mmCIF file of C-alpha atoms in Angstrom:
data_model
loop_
_atom_site.group_PDB
_atom_site.id
_atom_site.type_symbol
_atom_site.label_atom_id
_atom_site.label_comp_id
_atom_site.label_asym_id
_atom_site.label_seq_id
_atom_site.Cartn_x
_atom_site.Cartn_y
_atom_site.Cartn_z
ATOM 1 C CA MET A 480 -75.591 -118.857 145.834
ATOM 2 C CA ASP A 481 -76.588 -121.803 146.794
ATOM 3 C CA THR A 482 -79.873 -120.148 147.769
ATOM 4 C CA ILE A 483 -80.250 -118.969 144.486
ATOM 5 C CA ALA A 484 -79.373 -122.146 143.304
ATOM 6 C CA SER A 485 -81.656 -124.176 145.078
ATOM 7 C CA LEU A 486 -84.644 -121.236 143.827
ATOM 8 C CA PHE A 487 -83.972 -123.844 139.961
ATOM 9 C CA SER A 488 -83.832 -126.894 141.851
ATOM 10 C CA PHE A 489 -86.911 -127.958 139.741
ATOM 11 C CA ILE A 490 -84.564 -128.019 136.785
ATOM 12 C CA THR A 491 -81.973 -129.772 138.500
ATOM 13 C CA THR A 492 -83.558 -133.304 137.024
ATOM 14 C CA PRO A 493 -83.370 -132.616 133.934
ATOM 15 C CA VAL A 494 -80.210 -130.400 133.488
ATOM 16 C CA SER A 495 -78.520 -134.120 135.778
ATOM 17 C CA TRP A 496 -80.218 -136.156 133.017
ATOM 18 C CA VAL A 497 -78.598 -134.714 129.994
ATOM 19 C CA ILE A 498 -75.002 -133.912 132.124
ATOM 20 C CA VAL A 499 -75.354 -138.227 132.764
ATOM 21 C CA GLN A 500 -76.412 -138.872 128.825
ATOM 22 C CA PHE A 501 -73.423 -137.539 127.424
ATOM 23 C CA HIS A 502 -71.305 -139.019 130.073
ATOM 24 C CA THR A 503 -72.181 -142.172 129.079
ATOM 25 C CA VAL A 504 -70.735 -141.594 125.190
ATOM 26 C CA PHE A 505 -67.414 -139.952 125.823
ATOM 27 C CA GLY A 506 -67.186 -142.136 129.050
ATOM 28 C CA ALA A 507 -66.915 -145.080 126.386
ATOM 29 C CA ILE A 508 -64.387 -143.286 124.249
ATOM 30 C CA PHE A 509 -62.160 -141.582 127.382
ATOM 31 C CA GLY A 510 -62.856 -143.637 129.838
ATOM 32 C CA PRO A 511 -66.122 -142.891 132.523
ATOM 33 C CA ASN A 512 -63.319 -141.353 135.674
ATOM 34 C CA THR A 513 -61.699 -139.007 133.272
ATOM 35 C CA GLY A 514 -62.446 -135.663 133.475
ATOM 36 C CA TRP A 515 -62.734 -135.761 129.765
ATOM 37 C CA ALA A 516 -65.360 -137.386 129.823
ATOM 38 C CA TRP A 517 -67.102 -135.051 132.357
ATOM 39 C CA GLY A 518 -65.660 -132.182 131.287
ATOM 40 C CA LEU A 519 -67.167 -132.400 127.739
ATOM 41 C CA SER A 520 -70.421 -133.896 128.659
ATOM 42 C CA ILE A 521 -70.741 -130.019 130.154
ATOM 43 C CA VAL A 522 -69.404 -128.970 127.026
ATOM 44 C CA SER A 523 -72.238 -130.837 125.235
ATOM 45 C CA LEU A 524 -74.808 -129.301 127.640
ATOM 46 C CA VAL A 525 -73.876 -125.785 126.873
ATOM 47 C CA ILE A 526 -73.634 -125.960 122.928
ATOM 48 C CA LEU A 527 -77.503 -128.189 123.292
ATOM 49 C CA ILE A 528 -78.490 -124.744 125.123
ATOM 50 C CA ARG A 529 -76.919 -122.689 123.096
ATOM 51 C CA ILE A 530 -78.388 -124.636 120.019
ATOM 52 C CA CYS A 531 -82.213 -123.488 121.218
ATOM 53 C CA LEU A 532 -81.832 -120.320 122.594
ATOM 54 C CA ILE A 533 -80.676 -119.194 118.372
ATOM 55 C CA PRO A 534 -84.392 -117.905 117.684
ATOM 56 C CA LEU A 535 -83.826 -116.097 120.668
ATOM 57 C CA PHE A 536 -80.361 -114.498 120.090
ATOM 58 C CA VAL A 537 -81.843 -113.647 116.542
ATOM 59 C CA LYS A 538 -84.476 -111.801 118.176
ATOM 60 C CA GLN A 539 -81.977 -109.944 120.275
ATOM 61 C CA ILE A 540 -79.854 -108.623 117.562
ATOM 62 C CA LYS A 541 -83.271 -106.860 116.278
ATOM 63 C CA ALA A 542 -84.059 -105.593 119.711
ATOM 64 C CA THR A 543 -80.703 -104.038 120.318
ATOM 65 C CA ARG A 544 -80.546 -102.653 116.346
ATOM 66 C CA ALA A 545 -84.600 -100.972 116.887
ATOM 67 C CA MET A 546 -82.981 -100.396 119.838
ATOM 68 C CA GLN A 547 -80.255 -97.914 118.577
ATOM 69 C CA THR A 548 -82.756 -96.459 116.369
ATOM 70 C CA LEU A 549 -84.912 -95.465 118.736
ATOM 71 C CA GLN A 550 -82.629 -94.297 121.071
ATOM 72 C CA PRO A 551 -82.998 -90.238 118.931
ATOM 73 C CA GLU A 552 -86.089 -90.113 119.849
ATOM 74 C CA MET A 553 -86.179 -91.078 123.460
ATOM 75 C CA LYS A 554 -83.274 -88.467 124.147
ATOM 76 C CA LYS A 555 -86.220 -86.367 122.521
ATOM 77 C CA ILE A 556 -88.858 -87.899 124.340
ATOM 78 C CA GLN A 557 -86.414 -86.855 127.981
ATOM 79 C CA GLU A 558 -85.718 -83.899 127.672
ATOM 80 C CA ARG A 559 -89.610 -83.046 126.438
ATOM 81 C CA TYR A 560 -90.591 -84.262 130.009
ATOM 82 C CA LYS A 561 -88.291 -84.265 131.850
ATOM 83 C CA ASN A 562 -90.067 -82.595 134.764
ATOM 84 C CA ASP A 563 -92.610 -85.344 134.547
ATOM 85 C CA LYS A 564 -91.299 -89.002 134.788
ATOM 86 C CA GLN A 565 -94.804 -90.569 134.945
ATOM 87 C CA ARG A 566 -95.592 -88.374 131.298
ATOM 88 C CA GLN A 567 -92.104 -89.576 129.696
ATOM 89 C CA SER A 568 -92.701 -93.756 130.540
ATOM 90 C CA GLU A 569 -95.780 -93.051 128.883
ATOM 91 C CA GLU A 570 -94.725 -91.449 125.753
ATOM 92 C CA MET A 571 -91.241 -94.134 126.194
ATOM 93 C CA MET A 572 -94.460 -97.296 126.105
ATOM 94 C CA LYS A 573 -96.173 -95.623 123.301
ATOM 95 C CA LEU A 574 -93.318 -95.274 121.256
ATOM 96 C CA TYR A 575 -91.962 -99.142 121.948
ATOM 97 C CA LYS A 576 -95.475 -100.127 121.143
ATOM 98 C CA GLU A 577 -95.500 -98.407 117.839
ATOM 99 C CA SER A 578 -92.180 -99.445 116.902
ATOM 100 C CA GLY A 579 -92.922 -102.634 118.183
ATOM 101 C CA THR A 580 -89.782 -102.980 120.249
ATOM 102 C CA ASN A 581 -89.684 -104.735 123.852
ATOM 103 C CA PRO A 582 -86.095 -103.399 125.690
ATOM 104 C CA LEU A 583 -86.109 -106.720 127.735
ATOM 105 C CA SER A 584 -86.101 -108.530 124.292
ATOM 106 C CA SER A 585 -82.078 -108.250 124.620
ATOM 107 C CA CYS A 586 -81.423 -109.910 127.819
ATOM 108 C CA LEU A 587 -83.884 -113.011 126.543
ATOM 109 C CA PRO A 588 -80.745 -114.902 126.451
ATOM 110 C CA ILE A 589 -79.079 -114.141 129.257
ATOM 111 C CA LEU A 590 -82.279 -115.157 131.299
ATOM 112 C CA ALA A 591 -83.666 -118.290 129.475
ATOM 113 C CA GLN A 592 -79.852 -119.897 130.297
ATOM 114 C CA SER A 593 -80.002 -119.146 133.900
ATOM 115 C CA PRO A 594 -81.955 -121.792 135.366
ATOM 116 C CA PHE A 595 -79.333 -124.178 133.283
ATOM 117 C CA PHE A 596 -76.648 -122.093 134.671
ATOM 118 C CA PHE A 597 -77.729 -122.502 138.111
ATOM 119 C CA ALA A 598 -79.529 -125.722 138.134
ATOM 120 C CA LEU A 599 -75.546 -126.552 136.628
ATOM 121 C CA TYR A 600 -73.967 -125.037 139.796
ATOM 122 C CA HIS A 601 -76.579 -126.611 142.145
ATOM 123 C CA VAL A 602 -75.517 -130.314 140.620
ATOM 124 C CA LEU A 603 -71.836 -129.550 140.983
ATOM 125 C CA ASN A 604 -72.718 -128.678 144.368
ATOM 126 C CA GLY A 605 -73.937 -131.635 145.604
ATOM 127 C CA ILE A 606 -71.305 -133.370 143.989
ATOM 128 C CA ALA A 607 -68.324 -131.366 145.953
ATOM 129 C CA SER A 608 -70.571 -132.414 149.461
ATOM 130 C CA GLY A 609 -71.180 -135.813 148.659
ATOM 131 C CA GLN A 610 -74.818 -135.647 148.174
ATOM 132 C CA THR A 611 -76.312 -137.905 144.970
ATOM 133 C CA ILE A 612 -79.027 -134.795 142.780
ATOM 134 C CA GLY A 613 -81.256 -135.312 140.028
ATOM 135 C CA VAL A 614 -80.653 -138.960 138.423
ATOM 136 C CA ILE A 615 -77.116 -138.677 139.960
ATOM 137 C CA ASN A 616 -76.509 -142.113 142.242
ATOM 138 C CA GLN A 617 -73.715 -143.377 144.390
ATOM 139 C CA SER A 618 -71.723 -144.729 141.588
ATOM 140 C CA LEU A 619 -72.083 -141.750 139.041
ATOM 141 C CA LEU A 620 -71.213 -139.614 142.187
ATOM 142 C CA GLU A 621 -67.955 -141.387 142.511
ATOM 143 C CA SER A 622 -67.014 -140.890 139.230
ATOM 144 C CA ALA A 623 -67.599 -137.124 139.005
ATOM 145 C CA ARG A 624 -65.577 -136.704 142.159
ATOM 146 C CA GLN A 625 -62.839 -139.142 140.979
ATOM 147 C CA ALA A 626 -62.518 -136.831 137.481
ATOM 148 C CA HIS A 627 -59.853 -133.868 137.332
ATOM 149 C CA ILE A 628 -59.001 -131.509 135.189
ATOM 150 C CA PHE A 629 -55.744 -130.815 134.561
ATOM 151 C CA GLY A 630 -55.644 -131.818 138.133
ATOM 152 C CA ALA A 631 -57.938 -129.455 139.688
ATOM 153 C CA PRO A 632 -61.249 -131.437 140.696
ATOM 154 C CA LEU A 633 -64.949 -130.852 138.724
ATOM 155 C CA ALA A 634 -66.541 -129.905 142.186
ATOM 156 C CA ALA A 635 -63.389 -127.461 143.613
ATOM 157 C CA LYS A 636 -63.786 -123.731 144.108
ATOM 158 C CA PHE A 637 -60.653 -121.207 144.312
ATOM 159 C CA LYS A 638 -61.641 -119.960 147.585
ATOM 160 C CA ASP A 639 -62.087 -124.018 149.000
ATOM 161 C CA SER A 640 -59.792 -124.725 151.919
ATOM 162 C CA ALA A 641 -56.613 -127.393 151.653
ATOM 163 C CA ASP A 642 -58.899 -130.107 153.368
ATOM 164 C CA THR A 643 -61.745 -129.639 151.089
ATOM 165 C CA ILE A 644 -59.494 -129.874 148.257
ATOM 166 C CA HIS A 645 -57.518 -133.081 150.114
ATOM 167 C CA ALA A 646 -60.885 -134.589 150.549
ATOM 168 C CA LEU A 647 -61.130 -134.380 146.595
ATOM 169 C CA ASN A 648 -57.369 -135.667 146.135
ATOM 170 C CA ALA A 649 -56.801 -133.164 144.357
ATOM 171 C CA SER A 650 -53.451 -130.072 145.997
ATOM 172 C CA VAL A 651 -54.824 -126.347 146.461
ATOM 173 C CA THR A 652 -51.517 -125.371 143.838
ATOM 174 C CA ASP A 653 -53.792 -126.914 140.922
ATOM 175 C CA VAL A 654 -57.025 -125.584 142.087
ATOM 176 C CA ARG A 655 -55.844 -122.245 142.352
ATOM 177 C CA ILE A 656 -54.068 -122.134 139.157
ATOM 178 C CA VAL A 657 -56.399 -123.495 136.740
ATOM 179 C CA THR A 658 -59.422 -122.054 138.480
ATOM 180 C CA VAL A 659 -57.741 -118.538 137.667
ATOM 181 C CA VAL A 660 -56.448 -119.313 134.077
ATOM 182 C CA MET A 661 -60.212 -120.216 133.151
ATOM 183 C CA ILE A 662 -61.141 -116.637 135.424
ATOM 184 C CA VAL A 663 -59.100 -115.125 133.427
ATOM 185 C CA MET A 664 -59.439 -116.552 129.982
ATOM 186 C CA MET A 665 -63.743 -116.509 130.969
ATOM 187 C CA SER A 666 -63.000 -112.030 131.457
ATOM 188 C CA ALA A 667 -60.819 -112.226 128.089
ATOM 189 C CA SER A 668 -63.346 -113.786 126.079
ATOM 190 C CA GLN A 669 -66.204 -111.644 127.210
ATOM 191 C CA PHE A 670 -64.382 -108.222 127.137
ATOM 192 C CA TYR A 671 -63.219 -108.743 123.488
ATOM 193 C CA THR A 672 -67.335 -109.871 122.623
ATOM 194 C CA GLN A 673 -68.206 -107.097 123.934
ATOM 195 C CA ARG A 674 -65.275 -104.797 122.568
ATOM 196 C CA GLN A 675 -65.693 -106.488 118.763
ATOM 197 C CA LEU A 676 -69.601 -105.101 118.927
ATOM 198 C CA MET A 677 -68.564 -101.534 119.649
ATOM 199 C CA THR A 678 -66.363 -100.925 117.665
ATOM 200 C CA LYS A 679 -67.142 -102.967 114.467
ATOM 201 C CA ASN A 680 -71.450 -103.433 114.970
ATOM 202 C CA VAL A 681 -72.726 -100.299 116.166
ATOM 203 C CA ASP A 682 -74.170 -97.440 113.753
ATOM 204 C CA THR A 683 -71.068 -94.863 113.775
ATOM 205 C CA THR A 684 -73.390 -91.707 112.331
ATOM 206 C CA VAL A 685 -75.669 -91.582 115.311
ATOM 207 C CA LYS A 686 -74.384 -90.969 118.776
ATOM 208 C CA THR A 687 -76.650 -91.970 121.456
ATOM 209 C CA PRO A 688 -76.627 -92.705 125.053
ATOM 210 C CA PHE A 689 -76.692 -96.800 124.120
ATOM 211 C CA MET A 690 -73.192 -96.231 123.121
ATOM 212 C CA GLN A 691 -71.662 -95.128 126.602
ATOM 213 C CA GLN A 692 -74.185 -97.452 127.642
ATOM 214 C CA GLN A 693 -72.655 -100.451 126.240
ATOM 215 C CA LYS A 694 -68.873 -99.074 126.289
ATOM 216 C CA MET A 695 -69.547 -99.055 130.352
ATOM 217 C CA LEU A 696 -70.982 -102.528 129.902
ATOM 218 C CA MET A 697 -67.772 -103.423 128.119
ATOM 219 C CA TYR A 698 -65.500 -103.047 131.069
ATOM 220 C CA VAL A 699 -68.377 -103.770 133.510
ATOM 221 C CA PHE A 700 -68.987 -107.086 132.868
ATOM 222 C CA PRO A 701 -65.450 -108.317 133.200
ATOM 223 C CA ILE A 702 -65.269 -107.118 136.710
ATOM 224 C CA MET A 703 -67.888 -109.273 137.584
ATOM 225 C CA PHE A 704 -66.698 -112.615 136.105
ATOM 226 C CA ALA A 705 -63.736 -112.476 137.591
ATOM 227 C CA VAL A 706 -65.763 -111.747 141.591
ATOM 228 C CA PHE A 707 -67.798 -114.603 140.960
ATOM 229 C CA GLY A 708 -65.559 -116.319 139.403
ATOM 230 C CA ILE A 709 -63.736 -117.203 142.479
ATOM 231 C CA ASN A 710 -67.004 -118.201 143.880
ATOM 232 C CA PHE A 711 -67.381 -120.741 140.986
ATOM 233 C CA PRO A 712 -66.824 -124.534 140.928
ATOM 234 C CA VAL A 713 -64.312 -125.827 137.835
ATOM 235 C CA GLY A 714 -67.491 -127.147 136.039
ATOM 236 C CA VAL A 715 -69.452 -124.306 135.970
ATOM 237 C CA LEU A 716 -66.305 -122.217 134.986
ATOM 238 C CA ILE A 717 -66.393 -124.774 132.193
ATOM 239 C CA TYR A 718 -69.553 -124.362 131.865
ATOM 240 C CA TRP A 719 -69.520 -120.247 131.395
ATOM 241 C CA LEU A 720 -66.200 -120.328 129.840
ATOM 242 C CA THR A 721 -67.849 -122.582 126.932
ATOM 243 C CA THR A 722 -70.800 -120.336 126.489
ATOM 244 C CA ASN A 723 -68.671 -116.921 126.229
ATOM 245 C CA VAL A 724 -66.889 -118.760 123.687
ATOM 246 C CA TRP A 725 -69.836 -119.859 121.994
ATOM 247 C CA THR A 726 -71.361 -116.543 122.144
ATOM 248 C CA MET A 727 -68.137 -114.554 121.189
ATOM 249 C CA GLY A 728 -68.003 -117.119 118.143
ATOM 250 C CA GLN A 729 -71.932 -116.133 116.948
ATOM 251 C CA GLN A 730 -71.241 -112.546 117.239
ATOM 252 C CA MET A 731 -68.544 -112.987 114.923
ATOM 253 C CA TYR A 732 -70.911 -114.616 112.635
ATOM 254 C CA VAL A 733 -73.542 -112.438 112.918
ATOM 255 C CA ILE A 734 -70.820 -109.320 112.632
ATOM 256 C CA HIS A 735 -69.582 -111.108 109.251
ATOM 257 C CA ASN A 736 -72.749 -111.900 107.615
ATOM 258 C CA ASN A 737 -75.465 -109.516 108.738
ATOM 259 C CA PRO A 738 -73.621 -106.195 110.010
ATOM 260 C CA THR A 739 -75.515 -102.872 111.447
ATOM 261 C CA PRO A 740 -76.350 -100.015 108.845
ATOM 262 C CA GLY A 741 -73.762 -97.305 108.952
ATOM 263 C CA SER A 742 -71.004 -99.666 111.428
ATOM 264 C CA LYS A 743 -67.505 -100.367 110.188
ATOM 265 C CA ALA A 744 -68.802 -103.997 109.863
ATOM 266 C CA GLN A 745 -71.185 -103.198 107.019
ATOM 267 C CA ALA A 746 -68.735 -101.328 104.820
ATOM 268 C CA ALA A 747 -66.115 -103.669 104.757
ATOM 269 C CA TYR A 748 -69.771 -106.569 104.114
ATOM 270 C CA LEU A 749 -70.365 -104.038 101.627
ATOM 271 C CA GLU A 750 -67.254 -104.341 99.730
ATOM 272 C CA ARG A 751 -66.985 -107.832 100.085
ATOM 273 C CA LEU A 752 -70.442 -107.891 98.262
ATOM 274 C CA THR A 753 -69.342 -105.362 95.738
ATOM 275 C CA LYS A 754 -66.437 -107.264 94.464
ATOM 276 C CA HIS A 755 -68.095 -111.139 94.838
ATOM 277 C CA VAL A 756 -71.581 -109.428 92.544
ATOM 278 C CA THR A 757 -69.418 -107.469 89.951
ATOM 279 C CA GLN A 758 -67.096 -110.614 89.093
ATOM 280 C CA HIS A 759 -70.589 -113.493 89.439
ATOM 281 C CA GLY A 760 -73.177 -110.848 87.935
ATOM 282 C CA LYS A 761 -75.912 -112.327 90.497
ATOM 283 C CA VAL A 762 -76.418 -112.192 94.292
ATOM 284 C CA ARG A 763 -76.286 -116.002 95.677
ATOM 285 C CA ARG A 764 -77.193 -116.251 99.130
ATOM 286 C CA ARG A 765 -80.610 -115.432 100.063
ATOM 287 C CA SER A 766 -79.060 -113.284 103.361
ATOM 288 C CA GLU A 767 -77.113 -111.462 100.619
ATOM 289 C CA LYS A 768 -80.496 -110.838 98.829
ATOM 290 C CA THR A 769 -82.134 -109.462 102.328
ATOM 291 C CA ILE A 770 -79.270 -106.741 102.777
ATOM 292 C CA VAL A 771 -79.579 -105.799 98.740
ATOM 293 C CA LYS A 772 -83.314 -105.132 99.289
ATOM 294 C CA ALA A 773 -83.831 -103.275 102.140
ATOM 295 C CA ILE A 774 -80.946 -101.170 100.670
ATOM 296 C CA VAL A 775 -82.795 -100.975 97.709
ATOM 297 C CA ALA A 776 -86.053 -99.757 99.735
ATOM 298 C CA LYS A 777 -84.031 -97.324 101.611
ATOM 299 C CA GLY A 778 -84.068 -94.585 98.505
ATOM 300 C CA ARG A 779 -82.666 -91.233 99.635
ATOM 301 C CA ASP A 780 -82.111 -92.352 102.969
ATOM 302 C CA ARG A 781 -79.572 -94.845 101.956
ATOM 303 C CA ASN A 782 -75.886 -93.728 104.394
ATOM 304 C CA GLU A 783 -72.980 -92.934 102.566
ATOM 305 C CA PHE A 784 -71.453 -97.143 102.860
ATOM 306 C CA GLU A 785 -75.170 -98.271 100.773
ATOM 307 C CA ARG A 786 -74.304 -95.245 98.411
ATOM 308 C CA LYS A 787 -71.258 -96.451 97.166
ATOM 309 C CA PHE A 788 -72.203 -100.099 96.940
ATOM 310 C CA ILE A 789 -75.405 -98.701 94.385
ATOM 311 C CA ASN A 790 -72.820 -97.130 93.056
ATOM 312 C CA GLY A 791 -69.872 -99.305 92.987
ATOM 313 C CA LEU A 792 -72.782 -101.924 91.245
ATOM 314 C CA THR A 793 -73.738 -99.107 88.450
ATOM 315 C CA LYS A 794 -70.193 -98.832 87.739
ATOM 316 C CA ALA A 795 -70.206 -101.905 86.807
ATOM 317 C CA GLY A 796 -73.226 -101.888 84.718
ATOM 318 C CA LEU A 797 -75.605 -103.752 87.050
ATOM 319 C CA ALA A 798 -78.325 -102.511 88.508
ATOM 320 C CA ALA A 799 -80.217 -103.356 91.804
ATOM 321 C CA GLN A 800 -83.800 -104.464 92.043
ATOM 322 C CA THR A 801 -86.528 -104.120 94.306
ATOM 323 C CA ASP A 802 -86.454 -107.926 95.103
ATOM 324 C CA GLY A 803 -82.926 -107.931 95.655
ATOM 325 C CA THR A 804 -81.474 -109.210 92.857
ATOM 326 C CA VAL A 805 -79.377 -107.384 90.892
ATOM 327 C CA VAL A 806 -79.543 -107.431 86.638
ATOM 328 C CA LYS A 807 -77.661 -105.633 83.664
ATOM 329 C CA SER A 808 -78.163 -102.319 83.571
ATOM 330 C CA GLU A 809 -79.119 -100.520 80.473
ATOM 331 C CA SER A 810 -76.430 -97.454 81.393
ATOM 332 C CA PRO A 811 -75.254 -95.580 78.432
ATOM 333 C CA ALA A 812 -71.928 -95.920 79.982
ATOM 334 C CA LEU A 813 -71.721 -99.562 78.981
ATOM 335 C CA ALA A 814 -75.175 -100.214 76.825
ATOM 336 C CA GLN A 815 -73.306 -102.173 73.693
ATOM 337 C CA ALA A 816 -74.544 -100.888 69.826
ATOM 338 C CA GLU A 817 -74.895 -103.537 67.078
ATOM 339 C CA ASP A 818 -71.460 -102.318 65.812
ATOM 340 C CA GLY A 819 -69.546 -103.085 68.789
ATOM 341 C CA THR A 820 -68.696 -99.414 70.110
ATOM 342 C CA THR A 821 -70.980 -98.090 73.324
ATOM 343 C CA ALA A 822 -73.713 -95.918 73.333
ATOM 344 C CA ALA A 823 -71.393 -93.038 74.750
ATOM 345 C CA ALA A 824 -69.552 -92.990 72.232
ATOM 346 C CA ALA A 825 -71.865 -92.963 69.345
ATOM 347 C CA THR A 826 -73.689 -90.707 71.168
ATOM 348 C CA ALA A 827 -70.382 -88.443 71.099
ATOM 349 C CA ALA A 828 -70.014 -88.794 67.418
ATOM 350 C CA ARG A 829 -73.193 -88.273 66.830
ATOM 351 C CA ARG A 830 -73.085 -84.740 69.024
ATOM 352 C CA GLN A 831 -69.476 -83.276 67.402
ATOM 353 C CA GLN A 832 -69.993 -80.879 64.949
ATOM 354 C CA PRO A 833 -68.207 -79.959 61.941
ATOM 355 C CA LYS A 834 -65.002 -77.520 62.526
ATOM 356 C CA ARG A 835 -66.412 -74.185 62.117
ATOM 357 C CA GLN A 836 -64.247 -71.936 59.071
ATOM 358 C CA THR A 837 -62.529 -69.099 59.795
ATOM 359 C CA LYS A 838 -63.457 -65.522 57.907
ATOM 360 C CA ALA A 839 -60.180 -65.472 56.055
ATOM 361 C CA GLN A 840 -61.100 -69.174 54.613
ATOM 362 C CA ARG A 841 -65.207 -68.451 54.239
ATOM 363 C CA GLN A 842 -63.602 -65.076 52.308
ATOM 364 C CA SER A 843 -61.280 -67.267 49.823
ATOM 365 C CA GLY A 844 -63.188 -69.842 49.223
ATOM 366 C CA THR A 845 -60.507 -72.096 49.656
ATOM 367 C CA THR A 846 -63.016 -74.689 51.623
ATOM 368 C CA LYS A 847 -66.314 -75.854 49.883
ATOM 369 C CA GLN A 848 -68.772 -77.883 51.930
ATOM 370 C CA PRO A 849 -69.362 -81.563 50.839
ATOM 371 C CA GLY A 850 -71.747 -82.481 48.337
ATOM 372 C CA GLU A 851 -72.029 -78.166 47.248
ATOM 373 C CA ALA A 852 -72.520 -77.050 44.152
ATOM 374 C CA GLU A 853 -69.882 -75.679 42.389
ATOM 375 C CA GLY A 854 -70.738 -72.243 41.322
ATOM 376 C CA PRO A 855 -69.087 -69.408 39.138
ATOM 377 C CA SER A 856 -65.437 -69.325 39.303
ATOM 378 C CA LEU A 857 -64.103 -66.711 41.911
ATOM 379 C CA GLU A 858 -60.685 -66.357 40.780
ATOM 380 C CA LYS A 859 -59.440 -63.699 38.639
ATOM 381 C CA SER A 860 -59.055 -63.642 34.876
ATOM 382 C CA ASP A 861 -55.742 -64.076 33.906
ATOM 383 C CA ASP A 862 -55.176 -60.476 32.433
ATOM 384 C CA GLU A 863 -55.412 -58.726 36.238
ATOM 385 C CA PRO A 864 -52.532 -59.061 38.370
ATOM 386 C CA GLN A 865 -52.122 -61.605 40.806
ATOM 387 C CA ASP A 866 -51.071 -59.078 43.662
ATOM 388 C CA VAL A 867 -54.114 -57.115 43.685
ATOM 389 C CA LYS A 868 -56.345 -57.496 46.715
ATOM 390 C CA PRO A 869 -59.572 -59.955 47.579
ATOM 391 C CA ALA A 870 -62.634 -59.571 45.546
ATOM 392 C CA ALA A 871 -64.797 -58.170 48.454
ATOM 393 C CA ALA A 872 -62.378 -55.057 49.089
ATOM 394 C CA LYS A 873 -62.679 -54.704 45.314
ATOM 395 C CA GLN A 874 -64.328 -51.417 44.686
ATOM 396 C CA PRO A 875 -67.751 -52.147 43.102
ATOM 397 C CA GLN A 876 -67.598 -52.098 39.133
ATOM 398 C CA LYS A 877 -69.587 -49.307 37.237
ATOM 399 C CA PRO A 878 -72.254 -50.268 35.464
ATOM 400 C CA GLY A 879 -72.538 -52.143 31.997
ATOM 401 C CA SER A 880 -68.861 -53.082 32.826
ATOM 402 C CA GLY A 881 -69.802 -56.345 32.989
ATOM 403 C CA THR A 882 -71.783 -59.065 35.389
ATOM 404 C CA ARG A 883 -71.716 -58.076 38.814
ATOM 405 C CA SER A 884 -69.322 -59.560 41.748
ATOM 406 C CA LYS A 885 -70.564 -62.042 43.825
ATOM 407 C CA ALA A 886 -70.037 -58.829 47.435
ATOM 408 C CA GLN A 887 -72.177 -56.681 45.191
ATOM 409 C CA SER A 888 -74.976 -58.795 44.907
ATOM 410 C CA GLY A 889 -75.143 -60.334 48.685
ATOM 411 C CA GLN A 890 -73.699 -63.542 48.113
ATOM 412 C CA ARG A 891 -71.982 -65.465 50.807
ATOM 413 C CA LYS A 892 -68.193 -66.489 49.255
ATOM 414 C CA GLY A 893 -67.755 -70.539 49.965
ATOM 415 C CA GLY A 894 -70.350 -71.360 51.920
ATOM 416 C CA PRO A 895 -74.451 -71.573 51.486
ATOM 417 C CA GLN A 896 -75.760 -68.766 49.067
ATOM 418 C CA ARG A 897 -78.777 -66.430 50.639
ATOM 419 C CA PRO A 898 -81.819 -64.560 48.747
ATOM 420 C CA LYS A 899 -81.397 -61.576 47.614
ATOM 421 C CA SER A 900 -83.711 -59.049 48.984
ATOM 422 C CA PRO A 901 -85.750 -56.637 46.689
ATOM 423 C CA SER A 902 -84.466 -53.618 45.895
ATOM 424 C CA LYS A 903 -85.441 -51.005 47.963
ATOM 425 C CA LYS A 904 -86.716 -47.720 46.130
#
């Protein structure tokens, strides 16, 4: 570890200068020789570095999602050229170039902060050995050696001998307890961050080898931190614990506001967005507009959660636009007519047909159509008995015996009249 740290000695001076500047501020508040002043200086160094690495973190997220999307194509290439490794590599590079994806982009934040990590290790190791390093002069060196975090010196390690720890005015028990607690917290935060990524922010609709790799790293990384942690000084453990907590919070923010399509986090996000949009009738934040715009652009390629989101807007009388905004929909289900009734109700009223008369009603002629002109009376004469069968069942009268009945002349009873057909000769 000392050899690796010495390779990054070129950045030792800038790192030590930043720590000294923060120590000047916190020393005026807590005292220059306290562990709070030196510990918060290291925490502030981490925060400053991680703020500078936010653009790389955004690029890491995009690269990770692009790699997830390319996993099915990569698997096909591996199966197609499994006996030709050179052709397989060429096709992989061609796929990366066409999609604009770089596999190393997902490792950029870790690679970028590695020089600062080893430079800090080099500074703390110099404090433990009593050597001035960077801009830390002899007075600052003595101040740093007196600083303790819960009884453990910043430069002490778990594996240090009793003589080394006593030289730093501390006890072996305090150093072991503090370092073990910090190693456990560091490993637990790393495990939770990776588990959160696997359980909430992974596309569950596609099973790829990438998911298995992430699952393996979820268990490997905490073990690696626990093994290497016993060789880290307390100040480096503070650095690494702070950066893990920062990563965990940053990951939670990304999962909550910009989840991976097809993941459980996206289902929860779109459910919240649906409730918000239906309540206010619009999309307020730019990030929300970007997500709605991407969903609209997918068309038929939307996943289950995205289709549910679009259907929810439709039921609420809203429609998502191509620019990411939401407007009121002209859907017949909710459009209002001038008289206050819905268009659906008006359509149903227009389609409603009058009830069809039964055969007995048509024969008896008891029901008349509205506005129908009254024709000749179908009632029987007073001199006929009341129990005689209806006119339709009567026998035709003899010629010259009077007017012919409507049943004989081909006329309908109780309904619209039809023209007489010409007589057949």
